[in-house]
Amino acid sequence: MLWNIWTAVKGILAFALLYLSARYVKAGRTVSLIFPMVIMLGTQFTPWYRSANQESTGLLLCAAILCLIAAQYAHGRYTSPVYNIPIVILVILSGFAKESFTLFMPVFPMLKLWLEYWDGCDETWLGTRRKGRLLRLVKENLAVYLCILAAFLINIYMILFRVGVDRISYAGFHQDTGLNQYLHGISDSLFVNMKWNTVIAGQLIFMILLCYQLVEKYNIWRYVSLCIILFCTMGIQLVAHAKSEMWGRYLFPYIIAYALLFVLLGNYIFRKDRFRNSIYQAVLLVLLILTVPGAVREARDYAKDGEWIREYFQCILDNAGETDRIVGAFGDEELDLATECWLEVHDRSQAYSNVNGEWKNTVQLTDALTGECSWEDVKVVTCYSYAQVYVLSLMDGVTENDFDFYTFGNYMVMVKK
């Protein structure tokens, strides 16, 4: 309960910081509310009801960094240590949260530099102030950029050459995986898992192109440069998740770049035309209407699954003593391990996992179990409810009539009579 409360606090803080970020870059209150809602309340809502996900911490750190960078812009204090030191620390910490946030680390200095470079842009700006400006601004904050770059490169080195990108079957890259599979993963990410985000993005791009006359000539490169930064950021995330696809919590930090591009920049382009700006905001609200209900249903189903798991574990405790043998036969290494660990914490140390007939006992709190293993000595078997027939087929000398069956949603407890 305390951990869930802390997760909720992180969500509230992240929402508030993202709202402030939008306000600091002169967005209106409505858009400033839509900005964090698009980032947090769609398909990617998962980290706020699944407490173990790292993305809740990663998003909070990103929100704090964006708020500091935006505050620098609002106050014109681009070289102030009061802002720069926390920015560097938080960017480095965000890279430790998750591999996808490591890939997002260079975006922060680019956004900081972009805001500073184009600050004060007007019709006379291009001809009088641009020459040599970029190099001078880089030199002024060179220590900041070098620290972030060094941390980014160290993280990339550890991922590529120490951890490896081919250790996990469903993620990363592998020489035996064909290009078509990666392209299929990117396609599914965009047009299945993020269907409405992609559709709405297409409509917003069409609106911007249709109203190109609203963009002042001296602002064209300003907008184009930010589009390049954010489209590249989104593309890198798509490629990094090409094998496993992006869904749920894996949409971070892609969705942050998406919101910066289509919520803040898009709204800024339409700011002078109240009617068209209202239509633009209405389309963004349609995106929320299309995505939020699905996130609510997933959160509801996850909570129900938690109730089933509680009943599932209580059933095991009610039907197995400390000396009774228990076998988890989910065929899912994580779920079998979680079941075994939970049971050992609750004094049921005779816990095994069985995958395709192979018995395993993972040491948790007690010594590894030794001796012969037989289905005849088993008191309780756990499995997915749809896999009952298959699990029974694994048991030598045991029939369906030897067990009582208790079903809790997706989970089944088989108790020997």
Coordinates of C-alpha atoms in Angstrom, one line a residue:
M1 CA 0.0 0.0 0.0
L2 CA 2.8 2.4 0.9
W3 CA 4.6 1.6 -2.4
N4 CA 1.4 2.3 -4.3
I5 CA 0.9 5.6 -2.5
W6 CA 4.5 6.6 -3.5
T7 CA 3.8 5.6 -7.1
A8 CA 0.7 7.9 -7.0
V9 CA 2.7 10.7 -5.6
K10 CA 5.3 10.3 -8.4
G11 CA 2.4 10.5 -10.9
I12 CA 1.0 13.7 -9.4
L13 CA 4.4 15.3 -9.3
A14 CA 5.2 14.3 -12.9
F15 CA 1.8 15.7 -14.0
A16 CA 2.4 19.0 -12.2
L17 CA 6.0 19.4 -13.5
L18 CA 4.8 18.7 -17.1
Y19 CA 2.1 21.3 -16.7
L20 CA 4.6 23.8 -15.4
S21 CA 6.9 23.0 -18.3
A22 CA 4.2 24.0 -20.8
R23 CA 3.4 27.1 -18.9
Y24 CA 7.0 28.2 -18.8
V25 CA 7.2 28.0 -22.6
K26 CA 4.1 30.3 -22.8
A27 CA 1.4 27.7 -23.6
G28 CA -2.1 28.5 -22.4
R29 CA -3.8 26.7 -19.5
T30 CA -5.8 24.4 -21.7
V31 CA -2.8 23.2 -23.7
S32 CA -0.7 23.0 -20.6
L33 CA -3.3 20.5 -19.2
I34 CA -3.5 18.6 -22.5
F35 CA 0.3 18.2 -22.6
P36 CA 0.7 16.0 -19.5
M37 CA -2.6 14.2 -20.2
V38 CA -1.4 13.1 -23.7
I39 CA 1.9 11.9 -22.1
M40 CA 0.4 10.1 -19.1
L41 CA -3.2 9.1 -19.7
G42 CA -3.2 7.0 -22.9
T43 CA -2.2 3.4 -23.7
Q44 CA 1.0 4.1 -21.7
F45 CA -0.8 4.5 -18.4
T46 CA 0.6 1.2 -17.2
P47 CA 3.3 2.4 -14.7
W48 CA 0.8 4.1 -12.6
Y49 CA -1.1 0.9 -11.6
R50 CA 1.8 -1.6 -12.0
S51 CA 4.0 -0.5 -9.1
A52 CA 7.2 -2.4 -10.1
N53 CA 7.7 -0.6 -13.5
Q54 CA 10.7 1.7 -13.7
E55 CA 9.0 4.0 -16.2
S56 CA 7.1 5.9 -13.4
T57 CA 10.5 7.0 -11.9
G58 CA 11.9 7.7 -15.4
L59 CA 9.0 9.9 -16.4
L60 CA 9.2 11.9 -13.1
L61 CA 12.9 12.5 -13.8
C62 CA 12.1 13.6 -17.4
A63 CA 9.3 15.9 -16.2
A64 CA 11.7 17.5 -13.7
I65 CA 14.3 18.0 -16.4
L66 CA 11.9 19.5 -18.9
C67 CA 10.5 21.9 -16.2
L68 CA 14.0 23.1 -15.3
I69 CA 14.9 23.6 -19.0
A70 CA 11.7 25.5 -19.6
A71 CA 12.2 27.6 -16.4
Q72 CA 15.7 28.5 -17.7
Y73 CA 14.0 29.7 -20.9
A74 CA 11.4 31.7 -19.1
H75 CA 13.9 33.5 -16.9
G76 CA 16.7 33.7 -19.4
R77 CA 19.2 32.0 -17.1
Y78 CA 20.8 29.5 -19.4
T79 CA 24.2 29.5 -17.7
S80 CA 23.0 29.5 -14.1
P81 CA 24.4 26.7 -11.9
V82 CA 21.1 26.7 -10.0
Y83 CA 19.5 25.2 -13.1
N84 CA 22.4 23.5 -14.8
I85 CA 23.7 21.3 -11.9
P86 CA 20.2 19.7 -11.2
I87 CA 19.7 19.3 -15.0
V88 CA 22.9 17.3 -15.3
I89 CA 22.2 15.2 -12.2
L90 CA 18.7 14.4 -13.2
V91 CA 19.6 13.6 -16.9
I92 CA 22.2 11.1 -15.6
L93 CA 19.7 9.5 -13.2
S94 CA 17.1 9.2 -16.0
G95 CA 19.6 7.2 -18.0
F96 CA 19.8 4.7 -15.2
A97 CA 16.0 4.3 -15.0
K98 CA 15.6 2.3 -18.3
E99 CA 17.5 1.7 -21.5
S100 CA 14.9 3.7 -23.5
F101 CA 15.6 6.7 -21.3
T102 CA 19.3 6.3 -21.9
L103 CA 18.5 6.9 -25.6
F104 CA 16.5 9.9 -24.6
M105 CA 19.4 11.6 -22.7
P106 CA 20.8 13.6 -25.7
V107 CA 17.4 15.1 -26.3
F108 CA 17.5 17.3 -23.2
P109 CA 20.7 19.2 -24.1
M110 CA 19.4 19.6 -27.6
L111 CA 16.1 21.1 -26.3
K112 CA 18.0 23.4 -24.0
L113 CA 20.3 24.5 -26.8
W114 CA 17.3 24.9 -29.2
L115 CA 15.4 27.2 -26.8
E116 CA 18.5 29.3 -26.1
Y117 CA 19.5 29.6 -29.7
W118 CA 16.0 30.8 -30.9
D119 CA 15.3 32.9 -27.9
G120 CA 14.3 36.4 -29.0
C121 CA 13.8 35.4 -32.6
D122 CA 12.1 38.1 -34.7
E123 CA 12.2 39.4 -38.3
T124 CA 15.6 41.2 -37.8
W125 CA 17.1 38.3 -35.8
L126 CA 18.4 36.1 -38.6
G127 CA 20.6 38.7 -40.3
T128 CA 22.1 40.2 -37.2
R129 CA 22.6 37.6 -34.5
R130 CA 22.8 34.1 -35.9
K131 CA 26.4 34.1 -37.2
G132 CA 28.6 32.2 -34.8
R133 CA 25.8 32.1 -32.2
L134 CA 25.5 28.3 -32.0
L135 CA 29.2 27.7 -31.3
R136 CA 29.3 30.5 -28.7
L137 CA 26.2 29.0 -26.9
V138 CA 27.8 25.6 -26.8
K139 CA 31.0 27.0 -25.3
E140 CA 29.1 28.8 -22.6
N141 CA 27.5 25.5 -21.4
L142 CA 30.3 23.2 -22.5
A143 CA 30.7 21.6 -19.1
V144 CA 27.0 20.7 -19.0
Y145 CA 27.0 19.2 -22.5
L146 CA 30.2 17.2 -21.9
C147 CA 28.9 15.7 -18.6
I148 CA 25.7 14.5 -20.2
L149 CA 27.5 13.2 -23.3
A150 CA 30.0 11.3 -21.1
A151 CA 27.2 9.7 -19.1
F152 CA 25.3 8.8 -22.2
L153 CA 28.4 7.2 -23.8
I154 CA 29.2 5.2 -20.7
N155 CA 25.6 3.9 -20.5
I156 CA 25.7 3.0 -24.2
Y157 CA 29.0 1.2 -23.8
M158 CA 27.6 -0.8 -20.8
I159 CA 24.5 -1.8 -22.8
L160 CA 26.3 -2.7 -26.0
F161 CA 29.5 -4.4 -24.7
R162 CA 28.7 -5.5 -21.1
V163 CA 25.0 -6.4 -21.0
G164 CA 24.5 -7.1 -24.7
V165 CA 21.5 -6.5 -27.0
D166 CA 20.9 -10.1 -27.9
R167 CA 20.4 -11.7 -24.4
I168 CA 16.6 -11.5 -24.2
S169 CA 14.6 -13.4 -26.8
Y170 CA 11.8 -10.8 -27.3
A171 CA 13.9 -7.6 -27.3
G172 CA 17.0 -6.1 -28.6
F173 CA 18.7 -7.3 -31.8
H174 CA 19.9 -10.7 -33.0
Q175 CA 21.7 -11.8 -36.1
D176 CA 19.2 -14.6 -36.6
T177 CA 16.3 -12.1 -36.8
G178 CA 15.4 -11.0 -40.3
L179 CA 14.8 -7.4 -41.4
N180 CA 11.2 -8.1 -42.1
Q181 CA 10.6 -9.0 -38.5
Y182 CA 12.0 -5.6 -37.3
L183 CA 9.9 -3.8 -39.9
H184 CA 6.8 -5.7 -38.8
G185 CA 7.5 -4.7 -35.2
I186 CA 7.7 -1.0 -36.1
S187 CA 4.5 -1.3 -38.2
D188 CA 2.7 -2.9 -35.3
S189 CA 4.0 -0.3 -32.9
L190 CA 2.6 2.5 -35.0
F191 CA -0.6 1.1 -36.5
V192 CA -1.7 -1.4 -33.8
N193 CA -0.4 -0.5 -30.4
M194 CA -0.5 3.3 -31.1
K195 CA -3.2 3.3 -33.7
W196 CA -5.0 6.4 -32.5
N197 CA -1.8 8.3 -31.7
T198 CA -0.6 7.7 -35.3
V199 CA -4.0 8.6 -36.9
I200 CA -4.3 11.8 -34.9
A201 CA -0.7 12.7 -35.7
G202 CA -1.5 12.3 -39.4
Q203 CA -4.5 14.6 -39.1
L204 CA -2.5 17.2 -37.1
I205 CA 0.3 17.2 -39.7
F206 CA -2.3 17.7 -42.4
M207 CA -3.8 20.7 -40.5
I208 CA -0.4 22.3 -40.1
L209 CA 0.4 21.8 -43.8
L210 CA -3.0 23.2 -44.8
C211 CA -2.4 26.3 -42.7
Y212 CA 1.2 26.8 -43.7
Q213 CA 0.5 30.6 -44.2
L214 CA 0.3 30.9 -40.4
V215 CA 4.0 30.3 -40.1
E216 CA 6.1 33.4 -40.3
K217 CA 9.1 33.2 -42.7
Y218 CA 11.6 33.9 -40.0
N219 CA 10.2 31.0 -37.9
I220 CA 10.4 28.3 -40.6
W221 CA 13.9 27.0 -39.6
R222 CA 13.0 27.4 -35.9
Y223 CA 10.1 24.9 -36.3
V224 CA 11.9 22.7 -38.8
S225 CA 14.9 22.2 -36.5
L226 CA 12.7 21.2 -33.6
C227 CA 10.8 18.8 -35.9
I228 CA 14.0 17.2 -36.9
I229 CA 15.1 16.7 -33.3
L230 CA 11.8 15.2 -32.2
F231 CA 11.1 13.0 -35.3
C232 CA 14.6 11.6 -34.9
T233 CA 14.0 10.9 -31.2
M234 CA 10.7 9.1 -32.0
G235 CA 12.4 7.1 -34.8
I236 CA 15.3 6.0 -32.6
Q237 CA 12.7 4.7 -30.0
L238 CA 10.9 2.8 -32.8
V239 CA 14.1 1.2 -34.0
A240 CA 15.2 0.3 -30.5
H241 CA 11.9 -1.5 -29.9
A242 CA 11.6 -2.9 -33.4
K243 CA 11.8 -6.6 -32.2
S244 CA 9.7 -6.4 -29.1
E245 CA 7.4 -3.6 -30.3
M246 CA 6.3 -0.6 -28.3
W247 CA 3.2 -1.0 -26.2
G248 CA 2.0 0.1 -22.8
R249 CA 4.8 1.4 -20.6
Y250 CA 7.3 1.0 -23.5
L251 CA 5.8 4.0 -25.2
F252 CA 7.9 6.2 -22.9
P253 CA 9.8 8.3 -23.9
Y254 CA 8.5 8.2 -27.5
I255 CA 5.3 9.7 -26.2
I256 CA 7.2 12.6 -24.6
A257 CA 8.7 13.6 -27.9
Y258 CA 5.2 13.0 -29.5
A259 CA 3.6 15.5 -27.1
L260 CA 6.4 18.1 -27.5
L261 CA 5.9 18.0 -31.2
F262 CA 2.1 17.7 -31.7
V263 CA 0.8 19.4 -28.5
L264 CA 3.3 22.3 -27.7
L265 CA 4.8 23.0 -31.1
G266 CA 1.6 22.5 -33.0
N267 CA -0.4 24.7 -30.7
Y268 CA 2.4 27.4 -30.9
I269 CA 2.0 27.5 -34.7
F270 CA -1.8 28.1 -34.5
R271 CA -1.6 30.5 -31.6
K272 CA -2.5 33.6 -33.7
D273 CA -5.7 32.1 -35.1
R274 CA -8.2 31.5 -32.3
F275 CA -10.6 29.5 -34.4
R276 CA -8.1 27.2 -36.0
N277 CA -6.3 26.8 -32.6
S278 CA -9.6 25.7 -31.0
I279 CA -10.0 23.1 -33.7
Y280 CA -6.5 21.9 -33.1
Q281 CA -7.1 21.5 -29.4
A282 CA -10.3 19.7 -30.1
V283 CA -8.5 17.1 -32.2
L284 CA -6.1 16.6 -29.3
L285 CA -9.0 16.1 -26.9
V286 CA -10.4 13.5 -29.4
L287 CA -7.1 11.7 -29.0
L288 CA -7.6 11.5 -25.2
I289 CA -11.3 10.4 -25.7
L290 CA -10.1 7.5 -27.9
T291 CA -7.2 6.3 -25.7
V292 CA -8.1 7.0 -22.1
P293 CA -11.1 4.5 -21.9
G294 CA -8.8 1.7 -23.0
A295 CA -6.3 2.6 -20.3
V296 CA -9.1 2.6 -17.7
R297 CA -10.2 -0.8 -18.7
E298 CA -6.6 -2.2 -18.5
A299 CA -6.2 -0.7 -15.1
R300 CA -9.5 -2.3 -14.0
D301 CA -8.5 -5.7 -15.4
Y302 CA -5.1 -5.5 -13.7
A303 CA -6.8 -4.8 -10.3
K304 CA -9.1 -7.7 -10.9
D305 CA -6.2 -9.9 -11.7
G306 CA -4.6 -8.8 -8.4
E307 CA -7.7 -10.0 -6.6
W308 CA -7.5 -13.4 -8.4
I309 CA -3.9 -13.8 -7.4
R310 CA -4.6 -13.0 -3.8
E311 CA -7.4 -15.7 -3.8
Y312 CA -5.0 -18.1 -5.6
F313 CA -2.3 -17.8 -3.0
Q314 CA -4.8 -18.1 -0.1
C315 CA -6.1 -21.3 -1.7
I316 CA -2.6 -22.8 -1.8
L317 CA -2.0 -21.9 1.9
D318 CA -5.4 -23.4 2.9
N319 CA -4.6 -26.7 1.2
A320 CA -0.9 -27.2 1.7
G321 CA 1.0 -27.5 4.9
E322 CA 4.7 -26.7 5.5
T323 CA 5.8 -30.2 4.6
D324 CA 3.5 -30.6 1.5
R325 CA 5.0 -30.5 -1.9
I326 CA 3.8 -27.8 -4.3
V327 CA 4.6 -27.6 -8.0
G328 CA 4.1 -24.5 -10.2
A329 CA 3.5 -25.6 -13.8
F330 CA 2.8 -22.3 -15.5
G331 CA 5.6 -22.7 -18.0
D332 CA 6.3 -19.0 -17.4
E333 CA 9.7 -18.6 -15.6
E334 CA 8.7 -15.3 -14.0
L335 CA 5.4 -16.5 -12.7
D336 CA 6.8 -19.9 -11.5
L337 CA 9.6 -18.1 -9.7
A338 CA 7.3 -15.5 -8.1
T339 CA 5.0 -18.3 -6.9
E340 CA 7.9 -20.3 -5.4
C341 CA 9.4 -17.2 -3.7
W342 CA 6.1 -16.1 -2.2
L343 CA 5.4 -19.6 -0.9
E344 CA 8.8 -19.8 0.7
V345 CA 8.2 -16.5 2.4
H346 CA 5.0 -18.0 3.8
D347 CA 6.8 -21.1 5.2
R348 CA 5.9 -23.4 2.2
S349 CA 9.5 -24.3 1.3
Q350 CA 8.6 -27.6 -0.5
A351 CA 8.0 -25.6 -3.7
Y352 CA 9.1 -26.6 -7.2
S353 CA 8.7 -25.4 -10.7
N354 CA 8.0 -27.7 -13.6
V355 CA 8.6 -26.8 -17.2
N356 CA 7.8 -29.5 -19.8
G357 CA 8.4 -32.3 -17.3
E358 CA 11.7 -30.8 -15.8
W359 CA 11.6 -30.2 -12.1
K360 CA 13.4 -27.1 -10.7
N361 CA 13.8 -25.7 -7.2
T362 CA 15.2 -22.2 -7.1
V363 CA 17.0 -21.3 -3.8
Q364 CA 15.3 -18.4 -2.1
L365 CA 15.4 -18.5 1.7
T366 CA 16.2 -22.2 2.3
D367 CA 18.6 -24.8 1.0
A368 CA 17.9 -26.4 -2.3
L369 CA 15.6 -29.4 -2.2
T370 CA 17.2 -32.7 -3.0
G371 CA 16.0 -36.3 -3.6
E372 CA 13.7 -37.9 -6.1
C373 CA 10.8 -36.0 -7.5
S374 CA 7.5 -37.7 -8.3
W375 CA 4.0 -36.5 -9.2
E376 CA 2.7 -39.0 -6.7
D377 CA 4.2 -37.0 -3.8
V378 CA 2.7 -33.7 -4.9
K379 CA -0.1 -32.1 -2.8
V380 CA -0.8 -29.0 -4.9
V381 CA -0.2 -28.1 -8.6
T382 CA -0.7 -24.6 -10.0
C383 CA -1.1 -23.7 -13.6
Y384 CA -3.0 -21.4 -16.0
S385 CA -6.7 -22.3 -16.0
Y386 CA -6.7 -22.9 -19.8
A387 CA -3.7 -25.4 -19.5
Q388 CA -5.4 -27.9 -17.2
V389 CA -5.5 -30.7 -19.7
Y390 CA -1.9 -30.2 -20.8
V391 CA -0.6 -30.1 -17.2
L392 CA -2.5 -33.3 -16.4
S393 CA -0.8 -34.9 -19.4
L394 CA 2.6 -34.3 -17.8
M395 CA 1.7 -36.3 -14.7
D396 CA 2.7 -40.0 -14.7
G397 CA 0.4 -42.3 -12.8
V398 CA -2.0 -39.5 -11.9
T399 CA -5.5 -38.8 -13.3
E400 CA -8.0 -36.0 -13.3
N401 CA -10.1 -37.8 -10.7
D402 CA -7.2 -37.5 -8.2
F403 CA -7.6 -33.7 -7.9
D404 CA -10.0 -31.0 -6.8
F405 CA -9.8 -27.9 -9.0
Y406 CA -10.1 -24.3 -8.0
T407 CA -10.2 -21.6 -10.6
F408 CA -9.4 -17.9 -10.0
G409 CA -9.6 -16.1 -13.4
N410 CA -6.5 -17.1 -15.4
Y411 CA -5.1 -19.2 -12.5
M412 CA -5.9 -22.7 -11.3
V413 CA -5.0 -24.6 -8.1
M414 CA -5.2 -28.4 -8.4
V415 CA -5.3 -30.1 -4.9
K416 CA -4.9 -33.8 -4.6
K417 CA -7.8 -35.5 -2.9

